[in-house]
mmCIF file of C-alpha atoms and ligand atoms in Angstrom:
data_model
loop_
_atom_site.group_PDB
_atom_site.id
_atom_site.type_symbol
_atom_site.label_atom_id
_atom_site.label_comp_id
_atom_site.label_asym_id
_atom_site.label_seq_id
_atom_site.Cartn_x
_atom_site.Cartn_y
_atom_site.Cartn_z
ATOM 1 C CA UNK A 237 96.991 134.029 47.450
ATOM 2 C CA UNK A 238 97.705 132.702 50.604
ATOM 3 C CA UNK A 239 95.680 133.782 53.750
ATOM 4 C CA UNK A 240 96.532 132.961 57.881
ATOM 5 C CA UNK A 241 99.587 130.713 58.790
ATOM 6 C CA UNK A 242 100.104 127.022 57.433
ATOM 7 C CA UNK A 243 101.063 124.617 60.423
ATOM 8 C CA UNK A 244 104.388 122.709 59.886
ATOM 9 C CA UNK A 245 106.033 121.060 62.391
ATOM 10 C CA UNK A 246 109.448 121.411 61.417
ATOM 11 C CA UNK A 247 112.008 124.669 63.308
ATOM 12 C CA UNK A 248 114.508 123.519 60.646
ATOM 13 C CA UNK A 249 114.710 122.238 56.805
ATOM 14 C CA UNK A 250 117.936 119.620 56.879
ATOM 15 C CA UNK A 251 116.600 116.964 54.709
ATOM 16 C CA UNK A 252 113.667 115.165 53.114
ATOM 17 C CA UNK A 253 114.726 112.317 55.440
ATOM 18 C CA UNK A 254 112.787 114.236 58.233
ATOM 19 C CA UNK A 255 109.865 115.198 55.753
ATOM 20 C CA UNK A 256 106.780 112.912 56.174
ATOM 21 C CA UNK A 257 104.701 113.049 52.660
ATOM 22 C CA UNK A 258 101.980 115.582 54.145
ATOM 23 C CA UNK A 259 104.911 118.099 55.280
ATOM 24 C CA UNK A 260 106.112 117.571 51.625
ATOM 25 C CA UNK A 261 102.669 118.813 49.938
ATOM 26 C CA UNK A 262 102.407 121.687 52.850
ATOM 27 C CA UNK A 263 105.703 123.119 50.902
ATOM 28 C CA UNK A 264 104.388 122.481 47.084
ATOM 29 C CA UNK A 265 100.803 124.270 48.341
ATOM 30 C CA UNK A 266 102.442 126.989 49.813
ATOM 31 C CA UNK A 267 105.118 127.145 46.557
ATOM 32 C CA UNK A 268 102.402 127.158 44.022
ATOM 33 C CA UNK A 269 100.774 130.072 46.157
ATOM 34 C CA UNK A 270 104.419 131.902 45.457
ATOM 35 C CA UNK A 271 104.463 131.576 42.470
ATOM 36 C CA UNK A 272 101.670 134.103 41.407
ATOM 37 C CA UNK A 273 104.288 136.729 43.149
ATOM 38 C CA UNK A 274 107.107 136.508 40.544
ATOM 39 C CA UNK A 275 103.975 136.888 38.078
ATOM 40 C CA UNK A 276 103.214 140.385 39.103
ATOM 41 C CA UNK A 277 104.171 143.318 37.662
ATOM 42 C CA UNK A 278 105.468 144.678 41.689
ATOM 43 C CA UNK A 279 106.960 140.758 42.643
ATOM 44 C CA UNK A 280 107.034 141.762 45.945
ATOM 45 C CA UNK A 281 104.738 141.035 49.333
ATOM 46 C CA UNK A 282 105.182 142.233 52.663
ATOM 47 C CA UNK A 283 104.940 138.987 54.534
ATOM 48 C CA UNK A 284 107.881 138.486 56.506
ATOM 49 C CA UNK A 285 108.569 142.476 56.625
ATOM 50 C CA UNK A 286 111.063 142.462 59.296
ATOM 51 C CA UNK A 287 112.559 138.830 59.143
ATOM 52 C CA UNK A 288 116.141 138.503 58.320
ATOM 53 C CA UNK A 289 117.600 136.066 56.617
ATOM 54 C CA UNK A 290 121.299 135.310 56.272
ATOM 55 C CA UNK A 291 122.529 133.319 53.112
ATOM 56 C CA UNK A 292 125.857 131.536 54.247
ATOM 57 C CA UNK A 293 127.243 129.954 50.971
ATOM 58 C CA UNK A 294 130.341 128.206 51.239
ATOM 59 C CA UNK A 295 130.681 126.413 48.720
ATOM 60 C CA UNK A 296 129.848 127.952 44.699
ATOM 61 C CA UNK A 297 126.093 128.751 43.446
ATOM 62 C CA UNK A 298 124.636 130.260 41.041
ATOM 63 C CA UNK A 299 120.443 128.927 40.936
ATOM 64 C CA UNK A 300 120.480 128.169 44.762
ATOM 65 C CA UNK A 301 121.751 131.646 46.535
ATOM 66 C CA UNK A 302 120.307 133.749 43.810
ATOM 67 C CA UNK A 303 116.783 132.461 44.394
ATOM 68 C CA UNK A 304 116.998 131.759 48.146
ATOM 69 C CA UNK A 305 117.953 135.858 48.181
ATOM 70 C CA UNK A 306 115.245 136.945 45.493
ATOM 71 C CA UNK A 307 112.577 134.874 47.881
ATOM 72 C CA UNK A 308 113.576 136.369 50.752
ATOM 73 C CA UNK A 309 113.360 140.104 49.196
ATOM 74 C CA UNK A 310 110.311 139.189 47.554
ATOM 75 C CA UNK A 311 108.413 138.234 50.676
ATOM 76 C CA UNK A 312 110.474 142.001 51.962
ATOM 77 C CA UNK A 313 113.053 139.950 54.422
ATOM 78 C CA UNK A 314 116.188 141.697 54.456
ATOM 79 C CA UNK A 315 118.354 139.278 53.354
ATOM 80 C CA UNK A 316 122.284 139.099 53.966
ATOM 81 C CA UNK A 317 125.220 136.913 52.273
ATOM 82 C CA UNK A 318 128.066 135.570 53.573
ATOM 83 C CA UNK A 319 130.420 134.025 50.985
ATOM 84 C CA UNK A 320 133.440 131.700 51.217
ATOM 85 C CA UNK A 321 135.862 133.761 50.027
ATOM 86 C CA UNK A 322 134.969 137.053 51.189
ATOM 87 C CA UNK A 323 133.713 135.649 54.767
ATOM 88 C CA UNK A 324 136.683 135.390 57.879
ATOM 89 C CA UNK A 325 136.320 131.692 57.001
ATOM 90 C CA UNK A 326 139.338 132.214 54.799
ATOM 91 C CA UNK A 327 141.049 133.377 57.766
ATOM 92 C CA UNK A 328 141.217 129.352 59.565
ATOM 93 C CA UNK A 329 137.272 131.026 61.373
ATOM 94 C CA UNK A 330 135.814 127.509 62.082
ATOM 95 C CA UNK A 331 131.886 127.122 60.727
ATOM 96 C CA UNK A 332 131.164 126.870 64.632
ATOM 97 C CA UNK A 333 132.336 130.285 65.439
ATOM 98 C CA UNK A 334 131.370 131.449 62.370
ATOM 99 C CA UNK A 335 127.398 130.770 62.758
ATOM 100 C CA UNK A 336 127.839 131.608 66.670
ATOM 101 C CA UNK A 337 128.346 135.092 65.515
ATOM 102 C CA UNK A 338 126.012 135.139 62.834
ATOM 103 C CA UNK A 339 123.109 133.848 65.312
ATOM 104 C CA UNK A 340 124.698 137.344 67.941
ATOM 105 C CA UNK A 341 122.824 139.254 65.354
ATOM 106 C CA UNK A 342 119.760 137.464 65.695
ATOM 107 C CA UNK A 343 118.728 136.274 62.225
ATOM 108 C CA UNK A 344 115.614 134.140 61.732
ATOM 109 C CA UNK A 345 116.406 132.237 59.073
ATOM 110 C CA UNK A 346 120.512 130.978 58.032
ATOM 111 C CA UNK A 347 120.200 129.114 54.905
ATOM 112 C CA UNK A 348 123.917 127.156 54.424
ATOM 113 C CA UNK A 349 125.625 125.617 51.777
ATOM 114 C CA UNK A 350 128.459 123.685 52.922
ATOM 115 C CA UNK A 351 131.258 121.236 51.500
ATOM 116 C CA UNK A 352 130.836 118.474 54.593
ATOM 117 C CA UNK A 353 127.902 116.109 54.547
ATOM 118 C CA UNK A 354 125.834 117.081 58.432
ATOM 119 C CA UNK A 355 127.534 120.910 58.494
ATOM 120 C CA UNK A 356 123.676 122.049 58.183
ATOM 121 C CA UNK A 357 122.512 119.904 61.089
ATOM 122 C CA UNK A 358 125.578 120.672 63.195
ATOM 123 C CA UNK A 359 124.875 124.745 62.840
ATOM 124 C CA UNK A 360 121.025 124.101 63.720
ATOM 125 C CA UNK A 361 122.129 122.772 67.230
ATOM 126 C CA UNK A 362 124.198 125.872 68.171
ATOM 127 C CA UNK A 363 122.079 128.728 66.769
ATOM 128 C CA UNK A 364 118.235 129.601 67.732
ATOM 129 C CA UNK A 365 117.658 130.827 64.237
ATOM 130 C CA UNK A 366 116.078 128.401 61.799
ATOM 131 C CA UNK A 367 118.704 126.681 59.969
ATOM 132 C CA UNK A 368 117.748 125.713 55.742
ATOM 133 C CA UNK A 369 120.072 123.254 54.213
ATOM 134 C CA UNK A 370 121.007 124.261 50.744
ATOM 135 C CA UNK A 371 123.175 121.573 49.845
ATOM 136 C CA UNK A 372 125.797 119.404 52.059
ATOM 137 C CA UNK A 373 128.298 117.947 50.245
ATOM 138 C CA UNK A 374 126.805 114.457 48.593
ATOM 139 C CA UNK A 375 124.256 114.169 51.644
ATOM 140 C CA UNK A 376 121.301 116.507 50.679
ATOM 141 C CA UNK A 377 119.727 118.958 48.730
ATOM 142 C CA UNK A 378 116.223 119.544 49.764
ATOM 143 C CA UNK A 379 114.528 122.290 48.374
ATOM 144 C CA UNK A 380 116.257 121.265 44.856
ATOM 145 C CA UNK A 381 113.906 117.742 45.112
ATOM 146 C CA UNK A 382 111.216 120.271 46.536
ATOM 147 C CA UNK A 383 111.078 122.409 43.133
ATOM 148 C CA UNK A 384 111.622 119.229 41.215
ATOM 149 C CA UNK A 385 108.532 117.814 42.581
ATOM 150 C CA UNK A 386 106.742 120.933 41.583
ATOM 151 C CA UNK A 387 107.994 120.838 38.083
ATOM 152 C CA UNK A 388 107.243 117.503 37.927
ATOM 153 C CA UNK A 389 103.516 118.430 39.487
ATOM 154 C CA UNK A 390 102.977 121.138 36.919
ATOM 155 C CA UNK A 391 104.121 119.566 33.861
ATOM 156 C CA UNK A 392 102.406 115.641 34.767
ATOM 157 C CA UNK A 393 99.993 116.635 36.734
ATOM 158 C CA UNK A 394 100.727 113.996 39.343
ATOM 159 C CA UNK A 395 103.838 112.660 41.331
ATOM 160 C CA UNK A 396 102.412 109.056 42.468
ATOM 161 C CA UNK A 397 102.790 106.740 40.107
ATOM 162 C CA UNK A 398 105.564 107.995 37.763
ATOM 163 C CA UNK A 399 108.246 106.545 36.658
ATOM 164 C CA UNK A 400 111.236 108.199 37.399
ATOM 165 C CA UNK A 401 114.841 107.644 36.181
ATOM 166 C CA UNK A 402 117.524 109.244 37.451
ATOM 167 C CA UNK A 403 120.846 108.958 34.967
ATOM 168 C CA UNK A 404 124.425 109.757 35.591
ATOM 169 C CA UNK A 405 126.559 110.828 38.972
ATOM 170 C CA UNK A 406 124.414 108.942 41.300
ATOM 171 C CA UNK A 407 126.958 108.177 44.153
ATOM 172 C CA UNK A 408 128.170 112.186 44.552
ATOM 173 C CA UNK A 409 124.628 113.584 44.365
ATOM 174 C CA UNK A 410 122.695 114.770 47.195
ATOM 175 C CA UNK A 411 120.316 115.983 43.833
ATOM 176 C CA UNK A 412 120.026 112.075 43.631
ATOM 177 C CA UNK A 413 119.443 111.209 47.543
ATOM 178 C CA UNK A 414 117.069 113.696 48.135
ATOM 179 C CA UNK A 415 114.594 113.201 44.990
ATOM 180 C CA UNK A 416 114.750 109.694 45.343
ATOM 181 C CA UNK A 417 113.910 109.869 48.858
ATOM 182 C CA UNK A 418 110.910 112.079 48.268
ATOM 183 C CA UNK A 419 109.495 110.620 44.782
ATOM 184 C CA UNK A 420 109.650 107.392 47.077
ATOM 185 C CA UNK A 421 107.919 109.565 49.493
ATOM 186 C CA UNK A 422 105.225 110.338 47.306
ATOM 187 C CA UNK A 423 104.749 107.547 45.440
ATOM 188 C CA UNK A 424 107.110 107.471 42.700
ATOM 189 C CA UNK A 425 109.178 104.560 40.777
ATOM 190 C CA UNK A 426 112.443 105.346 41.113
ATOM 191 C CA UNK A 427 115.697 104.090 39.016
ATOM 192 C CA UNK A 428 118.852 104.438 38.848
ATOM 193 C CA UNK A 429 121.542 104.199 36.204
ATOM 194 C CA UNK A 430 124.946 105.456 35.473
ATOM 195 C CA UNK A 431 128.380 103.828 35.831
ATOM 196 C CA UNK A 432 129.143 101.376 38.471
ATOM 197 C CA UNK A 433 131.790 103.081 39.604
ATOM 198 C CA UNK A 434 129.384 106.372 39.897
ATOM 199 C CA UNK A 435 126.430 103.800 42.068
ATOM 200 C CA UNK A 436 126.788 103.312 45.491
ATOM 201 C CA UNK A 437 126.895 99.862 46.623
ATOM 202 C CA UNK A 438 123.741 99.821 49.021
ATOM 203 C CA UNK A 439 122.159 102.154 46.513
ATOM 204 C CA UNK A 440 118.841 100.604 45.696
ATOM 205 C CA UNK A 441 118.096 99.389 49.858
ATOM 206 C CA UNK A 442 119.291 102.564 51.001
ATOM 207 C CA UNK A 443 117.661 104.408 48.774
ATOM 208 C CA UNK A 444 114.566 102.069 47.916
ATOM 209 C CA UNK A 445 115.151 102.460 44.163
ATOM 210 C CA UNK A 446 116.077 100.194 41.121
ATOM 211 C CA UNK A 447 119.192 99.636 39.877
ATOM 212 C CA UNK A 448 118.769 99.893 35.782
ATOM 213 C CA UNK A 449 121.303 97.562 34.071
ATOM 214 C CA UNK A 450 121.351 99.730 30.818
ATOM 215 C CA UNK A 451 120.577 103.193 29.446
ATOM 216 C CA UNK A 452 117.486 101.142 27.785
ATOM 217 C CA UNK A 453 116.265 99.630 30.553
ATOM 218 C CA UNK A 454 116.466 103.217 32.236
ATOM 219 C CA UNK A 455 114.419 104.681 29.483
ATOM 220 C CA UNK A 456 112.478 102.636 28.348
ATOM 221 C CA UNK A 457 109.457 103.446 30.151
ATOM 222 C CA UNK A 458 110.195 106.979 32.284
ATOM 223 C CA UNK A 459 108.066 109.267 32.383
ATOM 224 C CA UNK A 460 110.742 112.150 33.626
ATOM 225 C CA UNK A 461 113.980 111.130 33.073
ATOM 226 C CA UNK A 462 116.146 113.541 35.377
ATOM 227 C CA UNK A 463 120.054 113.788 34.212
ATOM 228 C CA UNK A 464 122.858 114.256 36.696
ATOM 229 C CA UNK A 465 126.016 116.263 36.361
ATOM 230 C CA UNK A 466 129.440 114.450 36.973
ATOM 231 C CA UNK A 467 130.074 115.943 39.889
ATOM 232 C CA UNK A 468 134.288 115.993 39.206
ATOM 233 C CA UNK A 469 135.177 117.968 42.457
ATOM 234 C CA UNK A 470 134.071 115.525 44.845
ATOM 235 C CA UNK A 471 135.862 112.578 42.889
ATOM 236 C CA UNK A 472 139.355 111.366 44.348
ATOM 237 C CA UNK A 473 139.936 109.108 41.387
ATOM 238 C CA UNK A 474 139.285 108.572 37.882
ATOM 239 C CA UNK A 475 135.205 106.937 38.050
ATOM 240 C CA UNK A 476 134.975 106.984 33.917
ATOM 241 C CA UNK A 477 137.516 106.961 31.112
ATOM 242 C CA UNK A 478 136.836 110.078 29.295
ATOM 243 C CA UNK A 479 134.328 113.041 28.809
ATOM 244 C CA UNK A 480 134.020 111.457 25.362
ATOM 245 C CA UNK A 481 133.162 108.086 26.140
ATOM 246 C CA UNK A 482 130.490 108.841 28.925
ATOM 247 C CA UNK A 483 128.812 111.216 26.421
ATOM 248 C CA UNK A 484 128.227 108.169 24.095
ATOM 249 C CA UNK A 485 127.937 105.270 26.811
ATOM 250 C CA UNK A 486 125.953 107.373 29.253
ATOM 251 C CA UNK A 487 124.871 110.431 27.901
ATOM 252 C CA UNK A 488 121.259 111.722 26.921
ATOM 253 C CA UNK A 489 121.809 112.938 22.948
ATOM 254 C CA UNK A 490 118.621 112.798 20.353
ATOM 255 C CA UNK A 491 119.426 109.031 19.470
ATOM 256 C CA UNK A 492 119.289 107.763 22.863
ATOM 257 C CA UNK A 493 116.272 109.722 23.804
ATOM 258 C CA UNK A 494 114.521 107.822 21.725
ATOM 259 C CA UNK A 495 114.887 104.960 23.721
ATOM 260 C CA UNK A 496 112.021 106.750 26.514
ATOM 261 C CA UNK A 497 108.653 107.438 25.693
ATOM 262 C CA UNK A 498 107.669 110.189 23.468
ATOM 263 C CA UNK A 499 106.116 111.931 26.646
ATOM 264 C CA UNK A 500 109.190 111.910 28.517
ATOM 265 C CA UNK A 501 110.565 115.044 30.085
ATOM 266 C CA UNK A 502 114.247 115.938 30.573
ATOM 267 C CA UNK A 503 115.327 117.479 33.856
ATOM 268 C CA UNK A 504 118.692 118.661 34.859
ATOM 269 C CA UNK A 505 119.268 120.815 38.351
ATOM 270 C CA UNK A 506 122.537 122.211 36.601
ATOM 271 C CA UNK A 507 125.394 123.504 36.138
ATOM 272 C CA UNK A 508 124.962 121.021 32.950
ATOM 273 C CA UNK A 509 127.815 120.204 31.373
ATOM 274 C CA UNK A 510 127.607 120.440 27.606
ATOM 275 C CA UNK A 511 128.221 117.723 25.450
ATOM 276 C CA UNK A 512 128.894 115.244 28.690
ATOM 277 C CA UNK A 513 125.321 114.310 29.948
ATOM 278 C CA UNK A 514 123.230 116.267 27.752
ATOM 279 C CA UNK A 515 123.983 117.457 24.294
ATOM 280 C CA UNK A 516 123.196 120.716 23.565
ATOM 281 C CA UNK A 517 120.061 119.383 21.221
ATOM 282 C CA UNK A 518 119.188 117.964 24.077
ATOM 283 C CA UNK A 519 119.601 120.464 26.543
ATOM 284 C CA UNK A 520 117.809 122.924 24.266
ATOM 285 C CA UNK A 521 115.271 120.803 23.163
ATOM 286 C CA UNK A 522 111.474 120.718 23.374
ATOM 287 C CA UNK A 523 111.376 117.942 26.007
ATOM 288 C CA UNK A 524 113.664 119.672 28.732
ATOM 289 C CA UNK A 525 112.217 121.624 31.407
ATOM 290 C CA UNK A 526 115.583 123.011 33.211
ATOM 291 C CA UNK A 527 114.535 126.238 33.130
ATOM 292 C CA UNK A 528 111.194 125.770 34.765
ATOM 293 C CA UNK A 529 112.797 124.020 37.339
ATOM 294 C CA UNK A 530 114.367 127.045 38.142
ATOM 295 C CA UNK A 531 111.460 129.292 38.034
ATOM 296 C CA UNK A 532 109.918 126.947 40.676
ATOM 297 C CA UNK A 533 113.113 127.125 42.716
ATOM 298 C CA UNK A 534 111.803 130.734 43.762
ATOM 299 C CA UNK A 535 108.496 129.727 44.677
ATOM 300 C CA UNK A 536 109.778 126.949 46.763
ATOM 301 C CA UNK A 537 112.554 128.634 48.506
ATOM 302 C CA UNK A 538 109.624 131.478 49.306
ATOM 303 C CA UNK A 539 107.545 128.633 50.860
ATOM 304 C CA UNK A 540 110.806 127.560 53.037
ATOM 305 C CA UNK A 541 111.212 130.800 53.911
ATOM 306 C CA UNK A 542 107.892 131.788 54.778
ATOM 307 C CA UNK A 543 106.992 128.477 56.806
ATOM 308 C CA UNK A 544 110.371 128.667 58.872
ATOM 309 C CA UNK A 545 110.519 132.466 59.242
ATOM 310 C CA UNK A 546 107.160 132.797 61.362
ATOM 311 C CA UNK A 547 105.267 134.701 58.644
ATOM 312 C CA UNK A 548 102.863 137.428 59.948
ATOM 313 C CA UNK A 549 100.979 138.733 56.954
ATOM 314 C CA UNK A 550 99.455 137.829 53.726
ATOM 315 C CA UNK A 551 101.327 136.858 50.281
HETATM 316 N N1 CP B 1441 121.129 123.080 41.309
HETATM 317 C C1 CP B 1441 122.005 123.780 42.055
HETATM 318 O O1 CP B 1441 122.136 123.554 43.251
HETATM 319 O O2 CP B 1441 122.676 124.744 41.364
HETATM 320 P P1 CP B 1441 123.729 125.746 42.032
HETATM 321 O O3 CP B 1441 124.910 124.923 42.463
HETATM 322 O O4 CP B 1441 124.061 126.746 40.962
HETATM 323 O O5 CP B 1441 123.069 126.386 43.215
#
């Protein structure tokens, strides 16, 4: 249970880039505080009774604006969406206007997912309210690394000191950029491995990681290996030569599993794609923890939530 108001010094969440390591572990407290709500029978507090939060999702979810909408009801915000399609935005509204009119009925909190890298940061200096990124095109996605790093907590007990590999779709990813900038953060190894044309060519100084030259090398001594989907709608050419061919070259199946540790845990942040980066035994499997991930996506989007919404009461 949590009790008074945690201090952290952020008005907005746009990235992990602006996250020192101690605003990082403020979040995970507060998260694993959250997550004793969804464990009640009544999952619901009346901590930011009140608040409102708007959901602006322009771009397709399923695990992002379902949890960031059963956080805020669950901490009794009245929460709103605004979708793509059903939003004026299909009728040439730029995001500008758009969030200008939004902020006219004073939310506290707009959460936005947007196709164009910055959108998030752009809308947080024309509105008051507090502005959540929940994924920019391949720039970042911050509260997935959050509940990654609380996964990664729960199930290793520890963050600093891990080895972390993080397969596939590296150069579209903002999955990618934003948990390798906060395993780095906290004290995480980080690699990287996929196909060249799927690494960007700064990758390991820009993003302080490795480069792995193989799938072995990659493996060979993770402790969470975290698998990427090929992200095909932000491609503008052909990166690989078939699904079939990165499923055997690149993909994570029971034979090349056994190239990691025994101990090592399979992440994905989905939509997976079958049979591409993770066969289904795989994806099913005893050593994945997708779902958990999540389950913690709720207690870390309450956390965002209730740090950025000016919470009043008790959870
Ligand atoms: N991991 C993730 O962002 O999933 P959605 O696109 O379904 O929100």
């Amino acid at each position: 249970m949590l009790t008074g108001r945690r201090h952290f010094p952020h008005k907005h969440l746009l990235g992990i880039e602006q996250l020192t390591a101690e605003d990082i572990w403020i979040i995970l407290g507060v998260a694993e505080a959250m997550r004793e709500v969804s464990l009640r029978s009544i999952k619901k507090v009346p901590t930011l009774r009140g608040k409102t939060v708007v959901n602006m999702f322009l771009e397709p979810s399923t695990r992002t604006r379902t949890s960031f909408e059963i956080a805020g009801k669950r901490l009794s915000a009245d929460t709103f969406n605004v979708g793509g399609s059903s939003s004026s935005v299909v009728k040439g509204e730029s995001l500008i206007d758009t969030v200008r009119n939004i902020q006219a009925m004073r939310p506290d909190v707009v959460v936005i997912r947007h196709g164009q890298c910055g959108a998030p940061h752009m809308v947080a200096k024309h509105i008051e309210a507090a502005v959540v990124n929940a994924g920019d095109g391949t720039h970042e996605h911050p509260t997935q690394a959050l509940l990654d790093a609380l996964t990664i907590k729960h199930v290793k007990g520890r963050i600093e000191g891990l080895n972390v590999s993080i397969c596939g779709d590296i150069a579209h990813s903002r999955v990618a950029r934003s948990n390798a900038l906060l395993l780095r953060k906290l004290g995480a190894r980080v690699k990287v491995f996929g196909p060249r044309t799927m690494i960007p060519r700064d990758c390991a100084a820009a993003l302080d990681v490795e480069v792995a030259p193989s799938l072995a090398a990659a493996l060979e001594d993770a402790d969470v290996i975290m698998v990427l989907r090929i992200q095909k709608e932000r491609q503008v050419e052909q990166l690989f030569p078939s699904e079939r061919e990165y499923a055997q070259r690149f993909g994570l199946n029971p034979r090349t599993l056994e190239l990691a540790p025994p101990d090592a845990i399979v992440m994905h942040p989905g939509p997976v794609n079958r049979g591409v980066e993770l066969s289904p035994e795989v994806a099913d499997g005893d050593r994945q923890v997708i779902l958990g991930q999540v389950e913690n996506g709720v207690a870390v989007r309450m956390a965002v939530l209730y740090l950025l919404a000016g919470a009043t009461g008790e959870a």
